[in-house]
PDB file of N, CA and C in Angstrom:
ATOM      1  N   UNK A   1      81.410 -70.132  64.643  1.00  0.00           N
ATOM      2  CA  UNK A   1      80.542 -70.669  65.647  1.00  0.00           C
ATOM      3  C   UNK A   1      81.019 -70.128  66.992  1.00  0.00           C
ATOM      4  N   UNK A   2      79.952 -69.853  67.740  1.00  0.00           N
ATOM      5  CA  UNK A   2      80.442 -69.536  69.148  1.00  0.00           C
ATOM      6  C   UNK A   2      79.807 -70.036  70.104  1.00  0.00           C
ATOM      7  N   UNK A   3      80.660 -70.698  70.922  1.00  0.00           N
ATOM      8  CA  UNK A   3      80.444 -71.561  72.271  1.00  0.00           C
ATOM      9  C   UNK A   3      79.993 -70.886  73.275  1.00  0.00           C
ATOM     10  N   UNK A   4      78.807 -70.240  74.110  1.00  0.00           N
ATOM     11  CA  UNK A   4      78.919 -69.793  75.366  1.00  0.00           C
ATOM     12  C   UNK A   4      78.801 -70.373  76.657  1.00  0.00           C
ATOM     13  N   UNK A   5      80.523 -70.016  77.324  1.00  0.00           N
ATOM     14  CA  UNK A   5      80.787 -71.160  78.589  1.00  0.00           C
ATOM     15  C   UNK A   5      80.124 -70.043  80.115  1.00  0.00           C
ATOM     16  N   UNK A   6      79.310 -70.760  80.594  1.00  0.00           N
ATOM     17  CA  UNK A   6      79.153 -70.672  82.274  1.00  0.00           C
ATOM     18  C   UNK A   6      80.511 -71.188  83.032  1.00  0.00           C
ATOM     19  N   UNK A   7      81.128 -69.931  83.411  1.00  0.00           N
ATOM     20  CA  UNK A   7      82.377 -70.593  84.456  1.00  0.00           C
ATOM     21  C   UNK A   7      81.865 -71.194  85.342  1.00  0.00           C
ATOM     22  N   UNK A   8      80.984 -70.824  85.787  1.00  0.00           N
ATOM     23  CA  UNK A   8      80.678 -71.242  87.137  1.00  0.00           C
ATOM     24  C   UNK A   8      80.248 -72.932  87.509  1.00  0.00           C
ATOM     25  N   UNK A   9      79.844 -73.075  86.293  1.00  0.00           N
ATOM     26  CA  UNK A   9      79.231 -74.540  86.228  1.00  0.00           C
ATOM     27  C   UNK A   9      79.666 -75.798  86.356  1.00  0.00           C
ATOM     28  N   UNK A  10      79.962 -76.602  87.138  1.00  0.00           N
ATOM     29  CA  UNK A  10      81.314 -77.893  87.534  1.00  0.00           C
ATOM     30  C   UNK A  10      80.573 -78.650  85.722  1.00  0.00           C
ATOM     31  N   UNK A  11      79.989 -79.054  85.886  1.00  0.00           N
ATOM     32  CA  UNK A  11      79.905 -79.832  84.923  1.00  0.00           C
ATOM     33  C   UNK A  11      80.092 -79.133  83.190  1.00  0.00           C
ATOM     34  N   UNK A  12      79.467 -78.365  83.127  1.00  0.00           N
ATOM     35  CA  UNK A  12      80.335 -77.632  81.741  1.00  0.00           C
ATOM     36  C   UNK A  12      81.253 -78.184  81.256  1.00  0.00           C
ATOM     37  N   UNK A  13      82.229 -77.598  81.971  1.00  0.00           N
ATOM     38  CA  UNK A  13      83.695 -78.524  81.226  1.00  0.00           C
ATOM     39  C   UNK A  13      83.820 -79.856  80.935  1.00  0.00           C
ATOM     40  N   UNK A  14      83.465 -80.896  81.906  1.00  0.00           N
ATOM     41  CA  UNK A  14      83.495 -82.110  80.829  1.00  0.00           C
ATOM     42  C   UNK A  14      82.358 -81.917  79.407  1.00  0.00           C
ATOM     43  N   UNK A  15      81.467 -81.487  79.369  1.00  0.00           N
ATOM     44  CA  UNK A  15      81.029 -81.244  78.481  1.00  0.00           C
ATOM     45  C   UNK A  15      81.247 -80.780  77.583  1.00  0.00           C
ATOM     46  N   UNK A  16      82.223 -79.325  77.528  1.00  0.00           N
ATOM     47  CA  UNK A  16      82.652 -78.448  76.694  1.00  0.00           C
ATOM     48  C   UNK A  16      83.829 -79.384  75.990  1.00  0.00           C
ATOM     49  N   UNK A  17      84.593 -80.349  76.634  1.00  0.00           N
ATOM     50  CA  UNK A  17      85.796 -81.081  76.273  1.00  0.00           C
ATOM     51  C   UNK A  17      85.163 -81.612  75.456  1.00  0.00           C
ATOM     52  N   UNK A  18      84.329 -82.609  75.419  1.00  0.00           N
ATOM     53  CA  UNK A  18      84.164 -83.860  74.297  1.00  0.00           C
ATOM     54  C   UNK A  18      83.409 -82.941  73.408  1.00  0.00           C
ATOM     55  N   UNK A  19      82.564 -81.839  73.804  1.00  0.00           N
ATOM     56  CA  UNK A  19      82.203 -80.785  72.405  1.00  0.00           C
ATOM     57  C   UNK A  19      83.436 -80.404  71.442  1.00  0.00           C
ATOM     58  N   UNK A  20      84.410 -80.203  72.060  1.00  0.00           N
ATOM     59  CA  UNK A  20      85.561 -80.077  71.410  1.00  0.00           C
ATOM     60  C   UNK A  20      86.022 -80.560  70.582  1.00  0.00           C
ATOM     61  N   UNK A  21      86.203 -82.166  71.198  1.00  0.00           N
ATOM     62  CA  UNK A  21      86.684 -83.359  70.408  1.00  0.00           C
ATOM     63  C   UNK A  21      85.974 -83.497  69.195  1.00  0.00           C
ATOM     64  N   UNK A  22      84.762 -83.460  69.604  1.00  0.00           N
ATOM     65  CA  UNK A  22      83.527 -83.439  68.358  1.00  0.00           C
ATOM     66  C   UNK A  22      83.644 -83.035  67.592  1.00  0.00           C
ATOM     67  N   UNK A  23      83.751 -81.125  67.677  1.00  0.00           N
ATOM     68  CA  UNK A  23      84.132 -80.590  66.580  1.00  0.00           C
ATOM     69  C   UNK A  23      85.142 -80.279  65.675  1.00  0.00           C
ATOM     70  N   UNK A  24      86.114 -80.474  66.512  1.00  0.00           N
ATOM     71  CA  UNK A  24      88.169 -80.690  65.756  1.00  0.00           C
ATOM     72  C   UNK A  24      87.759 -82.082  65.094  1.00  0.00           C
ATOM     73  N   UNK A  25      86.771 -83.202  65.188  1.00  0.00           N
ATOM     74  CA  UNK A  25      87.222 -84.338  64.323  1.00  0.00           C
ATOM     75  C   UNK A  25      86.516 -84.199  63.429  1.00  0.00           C
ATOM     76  N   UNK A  26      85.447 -83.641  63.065  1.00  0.00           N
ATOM     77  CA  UNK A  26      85.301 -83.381  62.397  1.00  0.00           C
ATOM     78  C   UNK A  26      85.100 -81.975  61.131  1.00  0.00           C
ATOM     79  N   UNK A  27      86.255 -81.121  61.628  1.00  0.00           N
ATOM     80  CA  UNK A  27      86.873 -80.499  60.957  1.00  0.00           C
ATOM     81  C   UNK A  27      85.979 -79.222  61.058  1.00  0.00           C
ATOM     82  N   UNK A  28      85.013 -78.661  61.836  1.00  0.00           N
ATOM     83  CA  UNK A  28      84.145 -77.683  62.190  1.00  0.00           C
ATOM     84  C   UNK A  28      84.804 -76.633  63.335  1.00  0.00           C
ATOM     85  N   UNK A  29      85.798 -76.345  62.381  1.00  0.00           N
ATOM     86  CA  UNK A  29      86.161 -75.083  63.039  1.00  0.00           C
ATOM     87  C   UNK A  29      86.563 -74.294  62.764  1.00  0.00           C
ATOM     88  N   UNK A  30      86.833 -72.799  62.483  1.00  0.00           N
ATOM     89  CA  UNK A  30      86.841 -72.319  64.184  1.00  0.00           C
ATOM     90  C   UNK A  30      86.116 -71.946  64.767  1.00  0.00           C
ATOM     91  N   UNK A  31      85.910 -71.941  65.893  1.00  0.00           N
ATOM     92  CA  UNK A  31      85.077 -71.709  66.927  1.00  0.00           C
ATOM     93  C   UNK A  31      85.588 -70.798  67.977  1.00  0.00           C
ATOM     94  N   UNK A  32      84.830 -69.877  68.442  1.00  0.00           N
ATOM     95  CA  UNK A  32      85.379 -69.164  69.603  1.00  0.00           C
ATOM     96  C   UNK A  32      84.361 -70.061  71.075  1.00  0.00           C
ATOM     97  N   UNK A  33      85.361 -69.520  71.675  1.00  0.00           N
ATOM     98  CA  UNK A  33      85.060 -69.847  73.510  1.00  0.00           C
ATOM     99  C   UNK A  33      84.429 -68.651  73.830  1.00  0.00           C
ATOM    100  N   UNK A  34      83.285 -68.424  74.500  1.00  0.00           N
ATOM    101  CA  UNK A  34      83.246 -66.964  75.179  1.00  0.00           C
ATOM    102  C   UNK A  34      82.518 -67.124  76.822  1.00  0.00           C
ATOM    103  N   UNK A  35      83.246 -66.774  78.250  1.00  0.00           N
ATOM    104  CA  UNK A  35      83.065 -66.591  79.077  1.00  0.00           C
ATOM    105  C   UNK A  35      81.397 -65.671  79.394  1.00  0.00           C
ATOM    106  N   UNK A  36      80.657 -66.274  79.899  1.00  0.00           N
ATOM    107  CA  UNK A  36      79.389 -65.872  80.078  1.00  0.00           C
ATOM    108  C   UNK A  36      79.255 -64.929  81.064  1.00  0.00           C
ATOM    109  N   UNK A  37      79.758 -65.402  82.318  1.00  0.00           N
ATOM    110  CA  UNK A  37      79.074 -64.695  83.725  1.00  0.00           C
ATOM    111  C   UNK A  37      80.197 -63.366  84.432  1.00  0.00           C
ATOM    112  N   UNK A  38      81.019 -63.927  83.635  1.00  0.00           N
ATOM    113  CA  UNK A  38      82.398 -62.237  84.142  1.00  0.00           C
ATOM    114  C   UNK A  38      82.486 -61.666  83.108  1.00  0.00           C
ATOM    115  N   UNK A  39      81.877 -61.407  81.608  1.00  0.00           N
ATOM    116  CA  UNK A  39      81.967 -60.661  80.496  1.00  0.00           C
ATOM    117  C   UNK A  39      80.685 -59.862  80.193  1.00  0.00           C
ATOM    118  N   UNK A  40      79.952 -58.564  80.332  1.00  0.00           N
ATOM    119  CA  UNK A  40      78.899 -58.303  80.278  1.00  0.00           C
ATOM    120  C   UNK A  40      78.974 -58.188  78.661  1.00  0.00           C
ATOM    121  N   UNK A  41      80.159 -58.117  78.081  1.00  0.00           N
ATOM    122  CA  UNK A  41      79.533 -57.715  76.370  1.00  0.00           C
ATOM    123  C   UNK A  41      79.413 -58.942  76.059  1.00  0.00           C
ATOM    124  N   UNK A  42      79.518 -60.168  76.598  1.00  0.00           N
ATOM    125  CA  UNK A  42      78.820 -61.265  76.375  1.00  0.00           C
ATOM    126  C   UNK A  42      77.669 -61.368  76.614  1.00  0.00           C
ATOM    127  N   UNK A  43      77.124 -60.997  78.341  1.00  0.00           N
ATOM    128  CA  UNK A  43      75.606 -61.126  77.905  1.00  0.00           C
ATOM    129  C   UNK A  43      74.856 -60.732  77.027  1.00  0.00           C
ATOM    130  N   UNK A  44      75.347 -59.052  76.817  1.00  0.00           N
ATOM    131  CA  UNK A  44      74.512 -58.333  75.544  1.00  0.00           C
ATOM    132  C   UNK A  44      74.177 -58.940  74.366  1.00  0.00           C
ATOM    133  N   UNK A  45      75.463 -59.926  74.202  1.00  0.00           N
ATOM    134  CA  UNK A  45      75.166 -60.058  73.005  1.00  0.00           C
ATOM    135  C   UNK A  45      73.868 -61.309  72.641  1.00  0.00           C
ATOM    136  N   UNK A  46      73.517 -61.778  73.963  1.00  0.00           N
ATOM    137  CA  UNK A  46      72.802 -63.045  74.253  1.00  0.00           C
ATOM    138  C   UNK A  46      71.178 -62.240  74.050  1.00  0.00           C
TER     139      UNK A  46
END
């Protein structure tokens, strides 16, 4: 599974945290993190 994070975004991160929690409890992982707005082979891949 892959997460795509907006750095830029204040609120994201609390969000991305309890997504977290979510998915470590219930055992859905791994998961990658991937930086959106400073990685262009991230956008591509969007």
């Amino acid at each position: 599974m892959i997460v795509y994070k907006n750095e830029a975004c204040g609120h994201c991160n609390m969000y991305l945290s309890n997504l977290r929690v979510f998915l470590d409890g219930r055992g859905l992982e791994p998961y990658e993190e991937k930086q959106l707005i400073n990685n262009p082979l991230t956008r591509e891949e969007l």
